Each structure stands twice: as C-alpha cells, then as structure tokens.
N, CA and C of each residue as an Amber inpcrd file, in Angstrom:
protein
   258
 -11.4820000  66.6250000  28.9510000 -10.5910000  65.8840000  28.0830000
  -9.2310000  65.7510000  28.7350000  -8.7630000  64.5400000  28.7200000
  -7.4810000  64.2780000  29.3550000  -6.4460000  63.9470000  28.2720000
  -5.8320000  64.9940000  27.7190000  -4.8300000  64.7860000  26.6670000
  -3.4250000  64.9400000  27.2460000  -2.5430000  64.1100000  26.7560000
  -1.1560000  64.2680000  27.1950000  -0.5410000  65.4450000  26.4460000
   0.5340000  65.9600000  26.9760000   1.1560000  67.1320000  26.3680000
   1.7770000  66.8280000  25.0120000   2.3480000  65.6270000  24.8660000
   2.9850000  65.2590000  23.5990000   2.3440000  63.9850000  23.0530000
   1.3920000  64.1040000  22.1640000   0.7630000  62.8830000  21.6530000
   1.6490000  62.1000000  20.6850000   2.5050000  62.7790000  19.9480000
   3.3610000  62.1050000  18.9650000   4.8140000  62.1780000  19.4060000
   5.1940000  61.3020000  20.2850000   6.5900000  61.3010000  20.7350000
   7.3650000  60.2190000  19.9900000   8.5970000  60.5390000  19.7120000
   9.4640000  59.5530000  19.0720000   9.9620000  58.5860000  20.1360000
  10.0790000  57.3470000  19.7630000  10.6180000  56.3860000  20.7080000
  12.1170000  56.6260000  20.8290000  12.6150000  56.5130000  22.0240000
  14.0320000  56.7690000  22.2530000  14.8190000  55.4660000  22.2060000
  14.5550000  54.6880000  21.1640000  15.2230000  53.4140000  21.0130000
  16.5660000  53.6570000  20.3270000  17.6180000  53.2280000  20.9450000
  18.9270000  53.3970000  20.3190000  19.2560000  52.1340000  19.5250000
  19.9410000  52.3050000  18.4270000  20.3250000  51.1520000  17.6360000
  21.7960000  51.2570000  17.2770000  22.4120000  50.1050000  17.1800000
  23.8250000  50.0620000  16.8550000  23.9910000  50.1010000  15.3510000
  24.8290000  50.9760000  14.8650000  25.0260000  51.0890000  13.4370000
  25.8270000  49.8980000  12.9480000  25.3450000  49.2550000  11.9070000
  26.0080000  48.0660000  11.3860000  27.2890000  48.4590000  10.6720000
  28.3490000  47.7390000  10.9550000  29.6290000  48.0290000  10.3160000
  29.5760000  47.6560000   8.8400000  30.2420000  48.4160000   7.9890000
  30.2480000  48.0500000   6.5720000  30.9950000  46.7320000   6.3650000
  30.5000000  45.8740000   5.4750000  31.1350000  44.5690000   5.2930000
  32.5210000  44.6510000   4.6490000  32.7830000  45.7320000   3.9130000
  34.0920000  45.8930000   3.2790000  34.7400000  47.1490000   3.8310000
  35.8660000  46.9690000   4.5080000  36.5910000  48.1180000   5.0220000
  37.3950000  48.7690000   3.9020000  37.9050000  49.9590000   4.1690000
  38.6150000  50.7040000   3.1320000  39.9230000  50.0130000   2.7260000
  40.5240000  49.2410000   3.6410000  41.7880000  48.5740000   3.3270000
  41.6390000  47.2610000   2.5730000  40.4170000  46.7010000   2.5450000
  40.1990000  45.4050000   1.8970000  40.2820000  45.5290000   0.3750000
  41.0160000  44.6060000  -0.2410000  41.0980000  44.5650000  -1.6960000
  40.1160000  43.5210000  -2.1980000  39.2170000  43.9360000  -3.0830000
  38.2550000  43.0020000  -3.6650000  38.9290000  42.3800000  -4.8730000
  39.3710000  41.1410000  -4.7100000  39.9890000  40.4710000  -5.8330000
  39.9020000  38.9700000  -5.6590000  40.0480000  38.2320000  -6.7340000
  39.7130000  36.8090000  -6.7550000  40.5820000  35.9780000  -5.8200000
  41.7290000  36.4880000  -5.3930000  42.6060000  35.7220000  -4.5000000
  42.2160000  35.8600000  -3.0280000  41.4340000  36.8750000  -2.7060000
  41.0350000  37.1250000  -1.3200000  39.8120000  36.2610000  -0.9810000
  40.0540000  34.9830000  -0.7110000  38.9610000  34.0260000  -0.5300000
  38.1480000  34.2850000   0.7420000  38.7910000  34.7620000   1.7930000
  38.0460000  35.0140000   3.0350000  37.0210000  36.1300000   2.8480000
  37.3530000  37.1100000   2.0240000  36.4130000  38.1980000   1.7540000
  35.3100000  37.7430000   0.8050000  35.6910000  37.0540000  -0.2620000
  34.7280000  36.6300000  -1.2830000  33.6940000  35.6620000  -0.7040000
  34.1310000  34.7500000   0.1400000  33.2120000  33.7330000   0.6550000
  32.1190000  34.3190000   1.5400000  32.3230000  35.5230000   2.0710000
  31.2900000  36.1720000   2.8840000  30.0800000  36.5930000   2.0590000
  30.2810000  36.7690000   0.7490000  29.2140000  37.2780000  -0.1090000
  28.5680000  36.1790000  -0.9380000  28.7250000  34.9250000  -0.5030000
  28.1240000  33.7870000  -1.1980000  27.2900000  32.9860000  -0.2180000
  26.2330000  32.3600000  -0.7540000  25.3970000  31.5080000   0.0820000
  26.0730000  30.1430000   0.2460000  25.4690000  29.2850000   1.0420000
  26.0250000  27.9440000   1.2450000  25.9690000  27.1180000  -0.0230000
  25.0050000  27.4240000  -0.8910000  24.8870000  26.6950000  -2.1540000
  25.8870000  27.1820000  -3.1990000  26.5770000  28.2720000  -2.9200000
  27.5490000  28.8040000  -3.8710000  27.0090000  29.9320000  -4.7210000
  25.8370000  30.4470000  -4.3800000  25.2440000  31.5410000  -5.1410000
  25.7580000  32.8870000  -4.6260000  25.8180000  33.8580000  -5.5220000
  26.2110000  35.2090000  -5.1470000  25.0030000  35.8880000  -4.5110000
  25.1910000  36.4120000  -3.3080000  24.0980000  37.0760000  -2.6130000
  23.8400000  38.4520000  -3.2150000  22.6110000  38.9320000  -3.0600000
  22.2350000  40.2110000  -3.6500000  22.8730000  41.3690000  -2.8900000
  22.8500000  42.5030000  -3.5330000  23.4450000  43.7060000  -2.9680000
  22.7020000  44.1360000  -1.7020000  21.4000000  43.9410000  -1.6960000
  20.5940000  44.3140000  -0.5340000  20.9550000  43.4660000   0.6850000
  21.2090000  42.1930000   0.4490000  21.5750000  41.2850000   1.5420000
  23.0000000  41.5940000   2.0160000  23.8990000  41.8500000   1.0600000
  25.2960000  42.1140000   1.3910000  25.5150000  43.4690000   2.0320000
  24.6160000  44.4190000   1.7640000  24.7450000  45.7940000   2.2440000
  26.0320000  46.4450000   1.7560000  26.2500000  46.3650000   0.4530000
  27.4090000  47.0070000  -0.1590000  26.9280000  47.9710000  -1.2410000
  27.8290000  48.8260000  -1.6980000  27.4670000  49.7700000  -2.7480000
  27.4140000  49.0440000  -4.0950000  26.8800000  49.7280000  -5.0900000
  26.7490000  49.1380000  -6.4230000  28.1240000  48.8210000  -7.0110000
  29.0570000  49.7310000  -6.8350000  30.4140000  49.5230000  -7.3630000
  31.0820000  48.3240000  -6.6870000  30.9240000  48.2180000  -5.3660000
  31.4950000  47.0980000  -4.6330000  30.8630000  45.7840000  -5.0620000
  29.5360000  45.7810000  -5.2860000  28.8610000  44.5530000  -5.6950000
  29.3610000  44.0880000  -7.0560000  29.5820000  45.0280000  -7.9700000
  30.1140000  44.6600000  -9.2830000  31.4970000  44.0390000  -9.1580000
  32.3530000  44.6490000  -8.3290000  33.7030000  44.1140000  -8.1290000
  33.6660000  42.7330000  -7.4730000  32.7610000  42.5350000  -6.5200000
  32.6090000  41.2330000  -5.8590000  32.1840000  40.1860000  -6.8730000
  31.1980000  40.5260000  -7.7070000  30.6990000  39.5900000  -8.7140000
  31.7970000  39.1920000  -9.6850000  32.5640000  40.1540000 -10.1590000
  33.6680000  39.8630000 -11.0830000  34.7030000  38.9700000 -10.4130000
  35.0340000  39.2760000  -9.1490000  36.0300000  38.4820000  -8.4230000
  35.5630000  37.0470000  -8.2220000  34.2800000  36.8580000  -7.8910000
  33.7340000  35.5090000  -7.6970000  33.7690000  34.7250000  -9.0050000
  33.3920000  35.3860000 -10.1000000  33.3920000  34.7060000 -11.3960000
  34.8040000  34.3310000 -11.8310000  35.7770000  35.2090000 -11.5750000
  37.1760000  34.8800000 -11.9050000  37.6570000  33.6980000 -11.0770000
  37.3100000  33.6830000  -9.7840000  37.7230000  32.5880000  -8.9080000
  37.0870000  31.2700000  -9.3420000  35.8490000  31.3190000  -9.8210000
  35.1950000  30.1050000 -10.3150000  35.8890000  29.5790000 -11.5650000
  36.2400000  30.4690000 -12.4780000  36.9000000  30.0510000 -13.7150000
  38.2690000  29.4390000 -13.4280000  38.9710000  29.9890000 -12.4470000
  40.2890000  29.4660000 -12.0810000  40.2090000  28.2860000 -11.1120000
  39.0180000  27.7640000 -10.8870000  38.7690000  26.6010000 -10.0140000
  39.1330000  26.8500000  -8.5580000  39.0810000  28.0780000  -8.1270000
  39.2900000  28.3790000  -6.7140000  37.9880000  28.2530000  -5.9290000
  36.8680000  28.4470000  -6.6330000  35.5370000  28.3010000  -6.0430000
  34.7050000  27.3690000  -6.9120000  33.7880000  26.6190000  -6.3200000
  32.9040000  25.7920000  -7.1470000  31.7950000  26.6270000  -7.7720000
  31.3220000  26.1990000  -8.9310000  30.1740000  26.8600000  -9.5480000
  28.9120000  26.5360000  -8.7540000  28.7960000  25.2900000  -8.3100000
  27.6620000  24.8490000  -7.5100000  28.1610000  24.0730000  -6.3100000
  27.3890000  24.1000000  -5.2520000  27.6790000  23.2860000  -4.0850000
  26.4050000  22.5270000  -3.7500000  26.2220000  21.3780000  -4.3950000
  24.9830000  20.6110000  -4.2430000  25.0880000  19.4930000  -3.2230000
  26.1370000  19.4820000  -2.4200000  26.2900000  18.3910000  -1.4680000
  25.2120000  18.4880000  -0.4080000  24.4300000  17.4260000  -0.3000000
  23.3700000  17.3730000   0.6950000  23.9750000  16.9290000   2.0150000
  23.5830000  17.6280000   3.0560000  24.0850000  17.2700000   4.3830000
  22.9420000  16.6120000   5.1520000  23.1420000  15.3480000   5.4620000
  22.1180000  14.5950000   6.1610000  22.4160000  14.5890000   7.6520000
  21.3630000  14.7250000   8.4420000  21.5180000  14.6710000   9.8930000
  21.0560000  13.3100000  10.3920000  21.8300000  12.7440000  11.2900000
  21.4530000  11.4470000  11.8710000  21.3830000  11.5370000  13.3520000
C-alpha cells in the first residue's frame, strides 16, 4: 500500500480579508449620498444585508437613511430609465 503521510491536508490558499463597507468614522445619515448610494442597486432598490456585508444595526440605519432621503427627494423611489445600446 502506497499511502501518503498526510491524507487530509489543508490547502494553503491565502485570501485577502474584505474591508468593511462602513468605516468607524462614517456617519450613516440621509445627507451622506456617497455612502448611501453604495447600498442601492441601479434600479434604486435597497440591497440586502448579505450582499452589503454589514451588521444588522448598520443595515437598519442604512434603510432608514435611504427612506428619509427618498421622502426629501434626494433619491428617487424608482429608477426605471431603460438604457438602450446602439
């Protein structure tokens, strides 16, 4: 029998840790449009927490901020503009 010494070896694949999308200095609020727009799809929908990779508390604050910005007409409720390619 020709068995290797270590049949169950872990792969030594290194991976880069993904940076958190919200740094500690960032304020989640309806006026911070550059931050809020990162958590919305092109259609104007709020992305899920799993896609955003944020905590539950952060996702709630993001959702509230987006809804406030929509009510104050800073963000559209829908973005249905079709983009045609020619």
